Tab-separated table of C-alpha atoms in Angstrom:
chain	number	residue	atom	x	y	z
A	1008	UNK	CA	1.645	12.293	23.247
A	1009	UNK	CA	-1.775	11.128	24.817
A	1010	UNK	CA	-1.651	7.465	25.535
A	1011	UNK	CA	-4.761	5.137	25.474
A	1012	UNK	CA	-4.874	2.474	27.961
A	1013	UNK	CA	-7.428	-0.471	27.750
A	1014	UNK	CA	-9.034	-2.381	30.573
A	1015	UNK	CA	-9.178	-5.710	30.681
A	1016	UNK	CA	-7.110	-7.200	28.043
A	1017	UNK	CA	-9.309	-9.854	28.071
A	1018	UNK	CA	-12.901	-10.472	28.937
A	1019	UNK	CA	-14.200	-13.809	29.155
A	1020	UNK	CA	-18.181	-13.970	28.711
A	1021	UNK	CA	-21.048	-15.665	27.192
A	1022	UNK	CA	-23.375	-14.918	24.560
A	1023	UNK	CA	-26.186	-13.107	26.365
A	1024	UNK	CA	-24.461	-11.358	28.944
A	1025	UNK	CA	-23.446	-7.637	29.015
A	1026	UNK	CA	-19.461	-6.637	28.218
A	1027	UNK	CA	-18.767	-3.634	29.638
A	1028	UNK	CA	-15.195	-2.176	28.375
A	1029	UNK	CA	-12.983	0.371	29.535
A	1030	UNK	CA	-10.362	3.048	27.506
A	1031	UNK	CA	-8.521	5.344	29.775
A	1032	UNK	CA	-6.856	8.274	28.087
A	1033	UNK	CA	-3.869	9.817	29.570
A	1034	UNK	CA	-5.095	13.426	29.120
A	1035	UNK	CA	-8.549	14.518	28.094
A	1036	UNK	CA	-9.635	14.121	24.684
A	1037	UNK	CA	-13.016	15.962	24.989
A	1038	UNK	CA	-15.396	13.642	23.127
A	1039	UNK	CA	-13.319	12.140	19.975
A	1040	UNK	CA	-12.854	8.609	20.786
A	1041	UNK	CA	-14.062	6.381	18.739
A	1042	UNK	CA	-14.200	2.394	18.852
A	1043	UNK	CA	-13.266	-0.388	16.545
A	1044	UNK	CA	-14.285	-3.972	16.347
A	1045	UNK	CA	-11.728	-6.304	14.911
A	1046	UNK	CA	-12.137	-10.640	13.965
A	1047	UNK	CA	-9.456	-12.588	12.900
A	1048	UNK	CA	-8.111	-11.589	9.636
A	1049	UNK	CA	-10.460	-8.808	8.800
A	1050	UNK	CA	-10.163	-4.993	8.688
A	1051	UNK	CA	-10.768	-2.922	12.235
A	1052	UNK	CA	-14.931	-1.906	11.900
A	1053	UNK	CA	-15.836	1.492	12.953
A	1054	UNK	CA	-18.637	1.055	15.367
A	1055	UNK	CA	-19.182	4.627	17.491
A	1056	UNK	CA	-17.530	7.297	16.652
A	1057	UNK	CA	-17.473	10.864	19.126
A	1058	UNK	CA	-17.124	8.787	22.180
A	1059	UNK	CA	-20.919	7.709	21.940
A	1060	UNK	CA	-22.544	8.052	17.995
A	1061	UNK	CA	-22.926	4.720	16.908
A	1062	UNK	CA	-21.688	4.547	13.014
A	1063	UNK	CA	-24.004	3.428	10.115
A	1064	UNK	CA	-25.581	-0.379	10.379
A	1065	UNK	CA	-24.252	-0.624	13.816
A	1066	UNK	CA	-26.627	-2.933	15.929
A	1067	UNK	CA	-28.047	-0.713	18.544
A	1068	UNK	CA	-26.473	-3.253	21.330
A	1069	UNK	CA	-23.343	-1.485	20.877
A	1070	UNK	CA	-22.890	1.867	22.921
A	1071	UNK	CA	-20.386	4.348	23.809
A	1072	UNK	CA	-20.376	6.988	26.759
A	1073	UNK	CA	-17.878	9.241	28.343
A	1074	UNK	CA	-15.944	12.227	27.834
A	1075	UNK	CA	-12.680	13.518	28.720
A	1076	UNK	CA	-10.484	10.755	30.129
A	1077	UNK	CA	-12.432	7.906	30.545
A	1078	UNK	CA	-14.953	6.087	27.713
A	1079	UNK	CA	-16.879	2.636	27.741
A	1080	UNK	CA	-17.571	1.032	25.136
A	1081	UNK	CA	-20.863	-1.907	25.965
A	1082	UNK	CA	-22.349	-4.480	24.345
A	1083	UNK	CA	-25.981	-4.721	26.260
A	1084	UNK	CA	-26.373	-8.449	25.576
A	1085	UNK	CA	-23.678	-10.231	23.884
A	1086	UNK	CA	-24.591	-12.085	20.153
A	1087	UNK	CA	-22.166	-15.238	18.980
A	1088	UNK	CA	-20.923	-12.759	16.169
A	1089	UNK	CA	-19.786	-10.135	18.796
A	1090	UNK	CA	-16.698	-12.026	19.897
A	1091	UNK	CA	-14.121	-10.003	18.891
A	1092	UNK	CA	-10.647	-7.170	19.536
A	1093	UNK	CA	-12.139	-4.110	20.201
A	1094	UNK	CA	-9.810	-0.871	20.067
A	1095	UNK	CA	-10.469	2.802	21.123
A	1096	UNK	CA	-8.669	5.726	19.071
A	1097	UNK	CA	-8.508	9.019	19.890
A	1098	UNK	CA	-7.485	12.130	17.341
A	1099	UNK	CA	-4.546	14.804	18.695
A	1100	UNK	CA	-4.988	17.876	17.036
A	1101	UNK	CA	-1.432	19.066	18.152
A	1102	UNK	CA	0.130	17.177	16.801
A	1103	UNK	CA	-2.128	15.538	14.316
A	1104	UNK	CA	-2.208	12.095	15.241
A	1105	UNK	CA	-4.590	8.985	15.623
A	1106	UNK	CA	-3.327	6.794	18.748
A	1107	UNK	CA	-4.764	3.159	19.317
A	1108	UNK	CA	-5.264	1.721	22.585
A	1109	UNK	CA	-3.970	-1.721	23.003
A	1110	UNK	CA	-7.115	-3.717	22.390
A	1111	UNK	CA	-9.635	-5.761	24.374
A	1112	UNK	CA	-10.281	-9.561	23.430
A	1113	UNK	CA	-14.025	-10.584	24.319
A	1114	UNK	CA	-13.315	-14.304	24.075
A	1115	UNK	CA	-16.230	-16.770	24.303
A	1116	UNK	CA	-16.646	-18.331	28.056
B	433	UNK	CA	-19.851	1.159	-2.753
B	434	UNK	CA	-16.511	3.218	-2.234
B	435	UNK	CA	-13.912	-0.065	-1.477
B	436	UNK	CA	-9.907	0.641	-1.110
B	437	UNK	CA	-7.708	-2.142	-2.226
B	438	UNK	CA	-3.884	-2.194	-0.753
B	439	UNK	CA	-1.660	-4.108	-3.848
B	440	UNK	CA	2.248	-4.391	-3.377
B	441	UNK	CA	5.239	-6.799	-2.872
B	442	UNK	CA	4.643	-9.400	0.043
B	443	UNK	CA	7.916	-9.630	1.097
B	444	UNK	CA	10.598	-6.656	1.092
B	445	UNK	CA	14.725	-6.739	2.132
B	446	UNK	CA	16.083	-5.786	5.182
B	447	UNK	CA	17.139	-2.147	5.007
B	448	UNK	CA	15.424	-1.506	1.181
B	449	UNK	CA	11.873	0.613	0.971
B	450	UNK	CA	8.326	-0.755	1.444
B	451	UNK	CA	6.039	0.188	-1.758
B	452	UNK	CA	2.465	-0.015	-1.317
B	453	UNK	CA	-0.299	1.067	-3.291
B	454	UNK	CA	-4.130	1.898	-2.516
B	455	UNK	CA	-6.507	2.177	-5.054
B	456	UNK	CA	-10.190	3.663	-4.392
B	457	UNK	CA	-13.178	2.613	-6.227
B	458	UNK	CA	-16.302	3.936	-6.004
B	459	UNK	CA	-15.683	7.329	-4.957
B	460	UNK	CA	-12.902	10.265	-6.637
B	461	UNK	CA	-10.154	10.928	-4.114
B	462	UNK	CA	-10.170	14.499	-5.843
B	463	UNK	CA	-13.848	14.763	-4.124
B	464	UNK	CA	-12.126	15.499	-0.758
B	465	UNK	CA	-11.433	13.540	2.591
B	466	UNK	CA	-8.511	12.420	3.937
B	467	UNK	CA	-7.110	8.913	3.375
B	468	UNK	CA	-4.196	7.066	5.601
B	469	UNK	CA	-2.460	4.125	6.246
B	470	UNK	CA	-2.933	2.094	9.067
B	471	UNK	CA	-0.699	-1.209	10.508
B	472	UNK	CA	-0.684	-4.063	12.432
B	473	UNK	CA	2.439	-6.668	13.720
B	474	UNK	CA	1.430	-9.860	13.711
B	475	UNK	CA	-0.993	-10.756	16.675
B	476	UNK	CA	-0.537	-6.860	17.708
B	477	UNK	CA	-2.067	-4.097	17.433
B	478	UNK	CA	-3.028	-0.965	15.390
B	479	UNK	CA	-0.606	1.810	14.689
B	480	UNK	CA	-1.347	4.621	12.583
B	481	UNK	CA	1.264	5.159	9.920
B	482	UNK	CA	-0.137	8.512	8.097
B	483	UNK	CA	-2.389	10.327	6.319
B	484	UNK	CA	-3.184	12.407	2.762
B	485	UNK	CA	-5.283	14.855	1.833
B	486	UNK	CA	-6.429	14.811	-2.477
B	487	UNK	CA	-4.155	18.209	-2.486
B	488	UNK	CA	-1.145	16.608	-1.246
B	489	UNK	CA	-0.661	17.903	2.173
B	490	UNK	CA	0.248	15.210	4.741
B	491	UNK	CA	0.863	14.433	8.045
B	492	UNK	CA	2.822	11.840	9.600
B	493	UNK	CA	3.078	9.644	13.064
B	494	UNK	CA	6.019	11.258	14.438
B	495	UNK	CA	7.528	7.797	15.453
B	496	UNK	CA	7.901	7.116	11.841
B	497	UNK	CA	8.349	10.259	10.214
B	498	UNK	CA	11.985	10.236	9.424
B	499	UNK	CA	11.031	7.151	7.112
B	500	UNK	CA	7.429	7.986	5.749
B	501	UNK	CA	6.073	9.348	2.258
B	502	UNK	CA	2.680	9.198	1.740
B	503	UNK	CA	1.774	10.707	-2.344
B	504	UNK	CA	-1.495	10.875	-3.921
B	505	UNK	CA	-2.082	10.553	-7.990
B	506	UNK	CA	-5.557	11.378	-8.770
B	507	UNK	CA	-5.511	11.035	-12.108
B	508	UNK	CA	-5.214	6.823	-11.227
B	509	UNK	CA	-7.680	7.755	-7.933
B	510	UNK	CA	-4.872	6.282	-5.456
B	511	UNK	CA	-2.308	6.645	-3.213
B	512	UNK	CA	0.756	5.308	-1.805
B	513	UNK	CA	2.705	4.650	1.211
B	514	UNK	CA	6.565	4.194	0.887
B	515	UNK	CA	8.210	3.194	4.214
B	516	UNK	CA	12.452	2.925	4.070
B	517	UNK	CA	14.880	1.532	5.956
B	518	UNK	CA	13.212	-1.460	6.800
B	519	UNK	CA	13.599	-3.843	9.431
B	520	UNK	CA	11.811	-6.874	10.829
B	521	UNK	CA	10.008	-4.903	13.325
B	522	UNK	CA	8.036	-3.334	10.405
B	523	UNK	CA	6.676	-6.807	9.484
B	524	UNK	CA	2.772	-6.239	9.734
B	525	UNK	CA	-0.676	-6.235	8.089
B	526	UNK	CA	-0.442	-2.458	5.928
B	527	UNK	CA	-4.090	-1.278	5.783
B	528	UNK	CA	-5.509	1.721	3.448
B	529	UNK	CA	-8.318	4.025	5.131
B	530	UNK	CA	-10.270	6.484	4.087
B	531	UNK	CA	-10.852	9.551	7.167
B	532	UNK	CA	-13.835	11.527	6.587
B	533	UNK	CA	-12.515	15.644	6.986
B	534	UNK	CA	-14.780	18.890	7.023
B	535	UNK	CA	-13.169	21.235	5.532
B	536	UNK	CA	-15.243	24.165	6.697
B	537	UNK	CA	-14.239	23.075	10.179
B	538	UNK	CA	-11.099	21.123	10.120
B	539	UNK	CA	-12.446	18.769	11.554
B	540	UNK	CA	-11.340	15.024	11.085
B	541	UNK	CA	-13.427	11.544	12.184
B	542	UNK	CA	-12.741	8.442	12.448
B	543	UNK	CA	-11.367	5.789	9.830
B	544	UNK	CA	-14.996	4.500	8.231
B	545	UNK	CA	-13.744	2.623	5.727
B	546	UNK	CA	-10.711	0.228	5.478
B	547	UNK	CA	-9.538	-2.158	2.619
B	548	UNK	CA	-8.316	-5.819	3.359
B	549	UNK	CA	-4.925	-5.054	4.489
B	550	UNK	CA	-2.201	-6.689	2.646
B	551	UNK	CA	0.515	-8.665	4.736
B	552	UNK	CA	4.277	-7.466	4.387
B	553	UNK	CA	7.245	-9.454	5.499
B	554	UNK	CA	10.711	-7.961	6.119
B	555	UNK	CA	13.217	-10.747	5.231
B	556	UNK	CA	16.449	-11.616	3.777
């Protein structure tokens, strides 16, 4: 079972600056991880899907890079709206299974 | 717009089943992709329950397996989750997804599009 481990759990910035977050896979997942933006009491948002393809209507602040084991998920200049859970997911294909990572808070400075 | 809407009893019994329901609008489940059910403790995160493709054929998170049934019914475009043997620890937000699949290449992507979640409690 491939485990998905998210670093920091929480990152404390303000609007303007750059978050820079980190999902750490426990065995290579080539390309398919995708990332997930989550506010209080909504549904999880797909926001880039195949490690770095940002999904339809996605503000082009958001972007994804890395392969393998390690991914990053940035926001190039943080907007009031983008204070959030973000989660990684990654697809097994033997078994078939979608894992979660544990989530990153971006919390407002 | 496709939208999925989870509908089902807020609060189940200790040890009884979990019945929950998603209907699709917008788009006909017999049109292809797969669709799943996702799930989330309170202040927790996401686990991945299952998943259903319009011809039936499923496939399960092995950590719940034993307890699982995911079923489709077209003709109502919908599909439903039923989860027994409950405890508290399956207290959570249940969300319905839909998980876009090529069929040509088997290949699967990400959860694009998620209905509200519905909140179950497990309690006497």
């Amino acid at each position: 079972e491939i485990v998905l481990t998210q670093s920091p759990a929480t990152l404390s910035l303000s609007p303007g600056e750059r978050a820079t977050l980190s999902c750490r896979a426990s065995q290579s997942v080539s390309i398919y991880l995708a990332w997930y933006q989550q506010k209080p009491g909504q549904a999880p948002r797909l926001l880039i899907y195949d490690a770095s393809n940002r999904d339809t209507g996605i503000p082009a602040r958001f972007s994804g890079s890395g392969s393998g084991t390690d991914f990053t998920l940035t926001i190039s200049s943080l907007e009031p709206e983008d204070f959030a859970v973000y989660y990684c997911q990654q697809r097994s294909n033997w078994p078939r299974t979608w894992t979660f990572g544990q989530g990153t808070k971006v919390e407002m400075k | 717009q496709v939208q999925l809407q989870e509908s089902g009893p807020g609060l189940v019994k200790p040890s009884e089943t979990l019945s929950l329901t998603c209907t699709v609008s917008g788009y006909s489940i017999s049109s292809g992709y797969y669709w799943g059910w996702i799930r989330q403790p309170p202040g927790k995160g996401l686990e991945w329950i299952g998943g259903i493709f319009h011809s039936g054929s499923t496939y399960y998170n092995p950590s719940l397996k034993s307890r699982v049934t995911i079923s489709v019914d077209t003709s109502k475009n919908q599909f439903s989750l039923k989860l027994n043997s409950v405890t508290a620890a399956d207290t959570a937000v249940y969300y319905c997804a839909r998980e876009p699949y090529d069929i040509l290449t088997g290949y699967s992507s990400p959860f694009d599009i998620w209905g509200q979640g519905t909140m179950v409690t497990v309690s006497s």
